[in-house]
Amino acid sequence: MNFKQIASYDNYMLANMTMGLMTENDIKCQLKDENIVTMDPLLNAAVGGIKLLVEEKDYDKALALMIEAENDYLKDIPCPSCKSLSLTVEEKTNAPADFWGKLKNQVLFGQTSTYKKGYRCANCKKYFSELPPSF
């Protein structure tokens, strides 16, 4: 059985909730480095967080399930600025093809490619680096 990383978390509760979603939908998965990060959160950056691994054959199904769950959750969260229910996900990956770009990312971030995720209100266009509270 071959597993592939689908997500990385710095919070064990969110990692376990996502793993529960996968197992409810008959997707074989496991968490890697959960104990290390839970016991010493300062090691999170060193090990790359808690990794959620899914079976390779279920990767596309699991990814679609995660996107659907996040979009369903976003429908109920109002924008803190304009109070409209129109938050959307913005994702950006910086994966340079040239040597110098990869080297810069490796030196600054410890990896050759970077990933950034945030949320933007479609109504007022404000950007949030973290999901606003739902209450």
PDB file of N, CA and C in Angstrom, residues 45-110:
ATOM      1  N   ALA A  45       8.242  23.051  12.830  1.00  0.00           N
ATOM      2  CA  ALA A  45       8.951  23.507  11.627  1.00  0.00           C
ATOM      3  C   ALA A  45      10.030  22.517  11.193  1.00  0.00           C
ATOM      4  N   ALA A  46      10.648  21.864  12.151  1.00  0.00           N
ATOM      5  CA  ALA A  46      11.727  20.924  11.827  1.00  0.00           C
ATOM      6  C   ALA A  46      11.214  19.682  11.105  1.00  0.00           C
ATOM      7  N   VAL A  47      10.042  19.188  11.488  1.00  0.00           N
ATOM      8  CA  VAL A  47       9.518  17.969  10.869  1.00  0.00           C
ATOM      9  C   VAL A  47       8.499  18.250   9.773  1.00  0.00           C
ATOM     10  N   GLY A  48       8.111  19.493   9.613  1.00  0.00           N
ATOM     11  CA  GLY A  48       7.152  19.835   8.555  1.00  0.00           C
ATOM     12  C   GLY A  48       5.702  19.642   8.948  1.00  0.00           C
ATOM     13  N   GLY A  49       5.415  19.656  10.241  1.00  0.00           N
ATOM     14  CA  GLY A  49       4.045  19.548  10.717  1.00  0.00           C
ATOM     15  C   GLY A  49       3.534  18.121  10.759  1.00  0.00           C
ATOM     16  N   ILE A  50       2.268  18.004  11.141  1.00  0.00           N
ATOM     17  CA  ILE A  50       1.593  16.705  11.153  1.00  0.00           C
ATOM     18  C   ILE A  50       1.112  16.453   9.733  1.00  0.00           C
ATOM     19  N   LYS A  51       1.560  15.360   9.156  1.00  0.00           N
ATOM     20  CA  LYS A  51       1.227  15.078   7.756  1.00  0.00           C
ATOM     21  C   LYS A  51       0.074  14.086   7.670  1.00  0.00           C
ATOM     22  N   LEU A  52      -0.922  14.427   6.843  1.00  0.00           N
ATOM     23  CA  LEU A  52      -2.020  13.501   6.572  1.00  0.00           C
ATOM     24  C   LEU A  52      -1.685  12.781   5.277  1.00  0.00           C
ATOM     25  N   LEU A  53      -1.574  11.458   5.377  1.00  0.00           N
ATOM     26  CA  LEU A  53      -1.244  10.625   4.231  1.00  0.00           C
ATOM     27  C   LEU A  53      -2.473   9.815   3.839  1.00  0.00           C
ATOM     28  N   VAL A  54      -2.777   9.782   2.545  1.00  0.00           N
ATOM     29  CA  VAL A  54      -3.881   8.964   2.042  1.00  0.00           C
ATOM     30  C   VAL A  54      -3.326   7.978   1.026  1.00  0.00           C
ATOM     31  N   GLU A  55      -4.056   6.898   0.844  1.00  0.00           N
ATOM     32  CA  GLU A  55      -3.642   5.911  -0.133  1.00  0.00           C
ATOM     33  C   GLU A  55      -3.640   6.557  -1.516  1.00  0.00           C
ATOM     34  N   GLU A  56      -2.618   6.267  -2.317  1.00  0.00           N
ATOM     35  CA  GLU A  56      -2.456   6.919  -3.621  1.00  0.00           C
ATOM     36  C   GLU A  56      -3.690   6.799  -4.501  1.00  0.00           C
ATOM     37  N   LYS A  57      -4.342   5.662  -4.497  1.00  0.00           N
ATOM     38  CA  LYS A  57      -5.501   5.474  -5.372  1.00  0.00           C
ATOM     39  C   LYS A  57      -6.691   6.338  -4.951  1.00  0.00           C
ATOM     40  N   ASP A  58      -6.710   6.789  -3.691  1.00  0.00           N
ATOM     41  CA  ASP A  58      -7.805   7.613  -3.182  1.00  0.00           C
ATOM     42  C   ASP A  58      -7.449   9.098  -3.115  1.00  0.00           C
ATOM     43  N   TYR A  59      -6.277   9.481  -3.614  1.00  0.00           N
ATOM     44  CA  TYR A  59      -5.804  10.856  -3.472  1.00  0.00           C
ATOM     45  C   TYR A  59      -6.786  11.871  -4.076  1.00  0.00           C
ATOM     46  N   ASP A  60      -7.218  11.659  -5.307  1.00  0.00           N
ATOM     47  CA  ASP A  60      -8.117  12.619  -5.965  1.00  0.00           C
ATOM     48  C   ASP A  60      -9.451  12.714  -5.246  1.00  0.00           C
ATOM     49  N   LYS A  61      -9.965  11.594  -4.806  1.00  0.00           N
ATOM     50  CA  LYS A  61     -11.233  11.574  -4.067  1.00  0.00           C
ATOM     51  C   LYS A  61     -11.090  12.344  -2.748  1.00  0.00           C
ATOM     52  N   ALA A  62      -9.976  12.127  -2.057  1.00  0.00           N
ATOM     53  CA  ALA A  62      -9.733  12.792  -0.775  1.00  0.00           C
ATOM     54  C   ALA A  62      -9.572  14.296  -0.959  1.00  0.00           C
ATOM     55  N   LEU A  63      -8.856  14.697  -1.997  1.00  0.00           N
ATOM     56  CA  LEU A  63      -8.654  16.119  -2.260  1.00  0.00           C
ATOM     57  C   LEU A  63      -9.981  16.802  -2.567  1.00  0.00           C
ATOM     58  N   ALA A  64     -10.811  16.177  -3.386  1.00  0.00           N
ATOM     59  CA  ALA A  64     -12.130  16.735  -3.703  1.00  0.00           C
ATOM     60  C   ALA A  64     -12.987  16.835  -2.446  1.00  0.00           C
ATOM     61  N   LEU A  65     -12.892  15.853  -1.583  1.00  0.00           N
ATOM     62  CA  LEU A  65     -13.655  15.850  -0.341  1.00  0.00           C
ATOM     63  C   LEU A  65     -13.223  16.992   0.578  1.00  0.00           C
ATOM     64  N   MET A  66     -11.922  17.224   0.673  1.00  0.00           N
ATOM     65  CA  MET A  66     -11.410  18.318   1.509  1.00  0.00           C
ATOM     66  C   MET A  66     -11.842  19.673   0.969  1.00  0.00           C
ATOM     67  N   ILE A  67     -11.793  19.855  -0.340  1.00  0.00           N
ATOM     68  CA  ILE A  67     -12.205  21.126  -0.951  1.00  0.00           C
ATOM     69  C   ILE A  67     -13.692  21.357  -0.737  1.00  0.00           C
ATOM     70  N   GLU A  68     -14.489  20.317  -0.921  1.00  0.00           N
ATOM     71  CA  GLU A  68     -15.939  20.431  -0.722  1.00  0.00           C
ATOM     72  C   GLU A  68     -16.271  20.789   0.727  1.00  0.00           C
ATOM     73  N   ALA A  69     -15.596  20.148   1.687  1.00  0.00           N
ATOM     74  CA  ALA A  69     -15.838  20.427   3.105  1.00  0.00           C
ATOM     75  C   ALA A  69     -15.471  21.863   3.458  1.00  0.00           C
ATOM     76  N   GLU A  70     -14.354  22.357   2.930  1.00  0.00           N
ATOM     77  CA  GLU A  70     -13.944  23.734   3.209  1.00  0.00           C
ATOM     78  C   GLU A  70     -14.917  24.734   2.597  1.00  0.00           C
ATOM     79  N   ASN A  71     -15.341  24.490   1.360  1.00  0.00           N
ATOM     80  CA  ASN A  71     -16.289  25.400   0.717  1.00  0.00           C
ATOM     81  C   ASN A  71     -17.631  25.412   1.434  1.00  0.00           C
ATOM     82  N   ASP A  72     -18.081  24.256   1.913  1.00  0.00           N
ATOM     83  CA  ASP A  72     -19.322  24.201   2.693  1.00  0.00           C
ATOM     84  C   ASP A  72     -19.186  25.000   3.988  1.00  0.00           C
ATOM     85  N   TYR A  73     -18.029  24.894   4.620  1.00  0.00           N
ATOM     86  CA  TYR A  73     -17.786  25.624   5.863  1.00  0.00           C
ATOM     87  C   TYR A  73     -17.750  27.135   5.613  1.00  0.00           C
ATOM     88  N   LEU A  74     -17.141  27.548   4.499  1.00  0.00           N
ATOM     89  CA  LEU A  74     -17.033  28.979   4.186  1.00  0.00           C
ATOM     90  C   LEU A  74     -18.388  29.635   3.927  1.00  0.00           C
ATOM     91  N   LYS A  75     -19.361  28.868   3.505  1.00  0.00           N
ATOM     92  CA  LYS A  75     -20.694  29.432   3.221  1.00  0.00           C
ATOM     93  C   LYS A  75     -21.346  30.009   4.465  1.00  0.00           C
ATOM     94  N   ASP A  76     -20.932  29.552   5.646  1.00  0.00           N
ATOM     95  CA  ASP A  76     -21.556  29.983   6.895  1.00  0.00           C
ATOM     96  C   ASP A  76     -20.761  31.044   7.649  1.00  0.00           C
ATOM     97  N   ILE A  77     -19.639  31.480   7.111  1.00  0.00           N
ATOM     98  CA  ILE A  77     -18.796  32.443   7.816  1.00  0.00           C
ATOM     99  C   ILE A  77     -18.926  33.822   7.168  1.00  0.00           C
ATOM    100  N   PRO A  78     -19.412  34.813   7.922  1.00  0.00           N
ATOM    101  CA  PRO A  78     -19.526  36.165   7.358  1.00  0.00           C
ATOM    102  C   PRO A  78     -18.176  36.875   7.341  1.00  0.00           C
ATOM    103  N   CYS A  79     -18.022  37.745   6.391  1.00  0.00           N
ATOM    104  CA  CYS A  79     -16.823  38.580   6.312  1.00  0.00           C
ATOM    105  C   CYS A  79     -16.826  39.516   7.526  1.00  0.00           C
ATOM    106  N   PRO A  80     -15.700  39.639   8.245  1.00  0.00           N
ATOM    107  CA  PRO A  80     -15.651  40.531   9.403  1.00  0.00           C
ATOM    108  C   PRO A  80     -15.858  41.999   9.037  1.00  0.00           C
ATOM    109  N   SER A  81     -15.568  42.377   7.799  1.00  0.00           N
ATOM    110  CA  SER A  81     -15.698  43.774   7.391  1.00  0.00           C
ATOM    111  C   SER A  81     -17.098  44.139   6.921  1.00  0.00           C
ATOM    112  N   CYS A  82     -17.625  43.368   5.958  1.00  0.00           N
ATOM    113  CA  CYS A  82     -18.905  43.746   5.352  1.00  0.00           C
ATOM    114  C   CYS A  82     -20.063  42.822   5.730  1.00  0.00           C
ATOM    115  N   LYS A  83     -19.768  41.774   6.488  1.00  0.00           N
ATOM    116  CA  LYS A  83     -20.769  40.813   6.984  1.00  0.00           C
ATOM    117  C   LYS A  83     -21.455  39.984   5.899  1.00  0.00           C
ATOM    118  N   SER A  84     -20.958  40.008   4.672  1.00  0.00           N
ATOM    119  CA  SER A  84     -21.553  39.187   3.612  1.00  0.00           C
ATOM    120  C   SER A  84     -21.000  37.766   3.694  1.00  0.00           C
ATOM    121  N   LEU A  85     -21.759  36.812   3.190  1.00  0.00           N
ATOM    122  CA  LEU A  85     -21.336  35.404   3.189  1.00  0.00           C
ATOM    123  C   LEU A  85     -20.684  35.078   1.846  1.00  0.00           C
ATOM    124  N   SER A  86     -19.563  35.718   1.576  1.00  0.00           N
ATOM    125  CA  SER A  86     -18.941  35.550   0.262  1.00  0.00           C
ATOM    126  C   SER A  86     -17.427  35.358   0.340  1.00  0.00           C
ATOM    127  N   LEU A  87     -16.954  34.620   1.337  1.00  0.00           N
ATOM    128  CA  LEU A  87     -15.522  34.342   1.441  1.00  0.00           C
ATOM    129  C   LEU A  87     -15.121  33.254   0.453  1.00  0.00           C
ATOM    130  N   THR A  88     -13.976  33.434  -0.167  1.00  0.00           N
ATOM    131  CA  THR A  88     -13.433  32.454  -1.094  1.00  0.00           C
ATOM    132  C   THR A  88     -11.986  32.142  -0.709  1.00  0.00           C
ATOM    133  N   VAL A  89     -11.514  30.998  -1.148  1.00  0.00           N
ATOM    134  CA  VAL A  89     -10.146  30.560  -0.856  1.00  0.00           C
ATOM    135  C   VAL A  89      -9.213  31.078  -1.945  1.00  0.00           C
ATOM    136  N   GLU A  90      -8.043  31.587  -1.518  1.00  0.00           N
ATOM    137  CA  GLU A  90      -6.983  31.977  -2.451  1.00  0.00           C
ATOM    138  C   GLU A  90      -5.744  31.174  -2.105  1.00  0.00           C
ATOM    139  N   GLU A  91      -5.224  30.447  -3.081  1.00  0.00           N
ATOM    140  CA  GLU A  91      -4.027  29.638  -2.876  1.00  0.00           C
ATOM    141  C   GLU A  91      -2.946  30.091  -3.849  1.00  0.00           C
ATOM    142  N   LYS A  92      -1.708  30.099  -3.353  1.00  0.00           N
ATOM    143  CA  LYS A  92      -0.582  30.489  -4.203  1.00  0.00           C
ATOM    144  C   LYS A  92       0.598  29.566  -3.913  1.00  0.00           C
ATOM    145  N   THR A  93       1.136  28.973  -4.973  1.00  0.00           N
ATOM    146  CA  THR A  93       2.310  28.112  -4.862  1.00  0.00           C
ATOM    147  C   THR A  93       3.466  28.777  -5.590  1.00  0.00           C
ATOM    148  N   ASN A  94       4.599  28.855  -4.921  1.00  0.00           N
ATOM    149  CA  ASN A  94       5.805  29.397  -5.529  1.00  0.00           C
ATOM    150  C   ASN A  94       6.775  28.235  -5.696  1.00  0.00           C
ATOM    151  N   ALA A  95       6.802  27.674  -6.910  1.00  0.00           N
ATOM    152  CA  ALA A  95       7.688  26.555  -7.215  1.00  0.00           C
ATOM    153  C   ALA A  95       8.585  26.945  -8.391  1.00  0.00           C
ATOM    154  N   PRO A  96       9.675  27.667  -8.118  1.00  0.00           N
ATOM    155  CA  PRO A  96      10.542  28.106  -9.203  1.00  0.00           C
ATOM    156  C   PRO A  96      11.203  26.942  -9.928  1.00  0.00           C
ATOM    157  N   ALA A  97      11.403  27.117 -11.229  1.00  0.00           N
ATOM    158  CA  ALA A  97      12.027  26.070 -12.043  1.00  0.00           C
ATOM    159  C   ALA A  97      13.548  26.233 -12.079  1.00  0.00           C
ATOM    160  N   ASP A  98      14.032  27.465 -11.866  1.00  0.00           N
ATOM    161  CA  ASP A  98      15.469  27.705 -11.968  1.00  0.00           C
ATOM    162  C   ASP A  98      16.180  27.413 -10.647  1.00  0.00           C
ATOM    163  N   PHE A  99      17.475  27.199 -10.745  1.00  0.00           N
ATOM    164  CA  PHE A  99      18.304  26.848  -9.592  1.00  0.00           C
ATOM    165  C   PHE A  99      18.285  27.935  -8.525  1.00  0.00           C
ATOM    166  N   TRP A 100      18.434  29.207  -8.929  1.00  0.00           N
ATOM    167  CA  TRP A 100      18.544  30.306  -7.968  1.00  0.00           C
ATOM    168  C   TRP A 100      17.234  30.523  -7.206  1.00  0.00           C
ATOM    169  N   GLY A 101      16.119  30.349  -7.868  1.00  0.00           N
ATOM    170  CA  GLY A 101      14.829  30.466  -7.196  1.00  0.00           C
ATOM    171  C   GLY A 101      14.633  29.365  -6.163  1.00  0.00           C
ATOM    172  N   LYS A 102      15.022  28.142  -6.540  1.00  0.00           N
ATOM    173  CA  LYS A 102      14.924  27.022  -5.594  1.00  0.00           C
ATOM    174  C   LYS A 102      15.864  27.227  -4.412  1.00  0.00           C
ATOM    175  N   LEU A 103      17.074  27.711  -4.707  1.00  0.00           N
ATOM    176  CA  LEU A 103      18.054  27.948  -3.644  1.00  0.00           C
ATOM    177  C   LEU A 103      17.556  29.023  -2.681  1.00  0.00           C
ATOM    178  N   LYS A 104      16.985  30.101  -3.209  1.00  0.00           N
ATOM    179  CA  LYS A 104      16.443  31.170  -2.365  1.00  0.00           C
ATOM    180  C   LYS A 104      15.364  30.616  -1.433  1.00  0.00           C
ATOM    181  N   ASN A 105      14.432  29.845  -1.985  1.00  0.00           N
ATOM    182  CA  ASN A 105      13.375  29.258  -1.156  1.00  0.00           C
ATOM    183  C   ASN A 105      13.951  28.299  -0.115  1.00  0.00           C
ATOM    184  N   GLN A 106      14.958  27.524  -0.506  1.00  0.00           N
ATOM    185  CA  GLN A 106      15.570  26.569   0.422  1.00  0.00           C
ATOM    186  C   GLN A 106      16.237  27.301   1.583  1.00  0.00           C
ATOM    187  N   VAL A 107      16.939  28.389   1.284  1.00  0.00           N
ATOM    188  CA  VAL A 107      17.630  29.143   2.337  1.00  0.00           C
ATOM    189  C   VAL A 107      16.632  29.868   3.235  1.00  0.00           C
ATOM    190  N   LEU A 108      15.637  30.527   2.636  1.00  0.00           N
ATOM    191  CA  LEU A 108      14.696  31.332   3.417  1.00  0.00           C
ATOM    192  C   LEU A 108      13.626  30.508   4.124  1.00  0.00           C
ATOM    193  N   PHE A 109      13.127  29.452   3.473  1.00  0.00           N
ATOM    194  CA  PHE A 109      11.978  28.731   4.006  1.00  0.00           C
ATOM    195  C   PHE A 109      12.250  27.261   4.330  1.00  0.00           C
ATOM    196  N   GLY A 110      13.432  26.757   3.964  1.00  0.00           N
ATOM    197  CA  GLY A 110      13.762  25.370   4.272  1.00  0.00           C
ATOM    198  C   GLY A 110      13.183  24.359   3.299  1.00  0.00           C
TER     199      GLY A 110
END
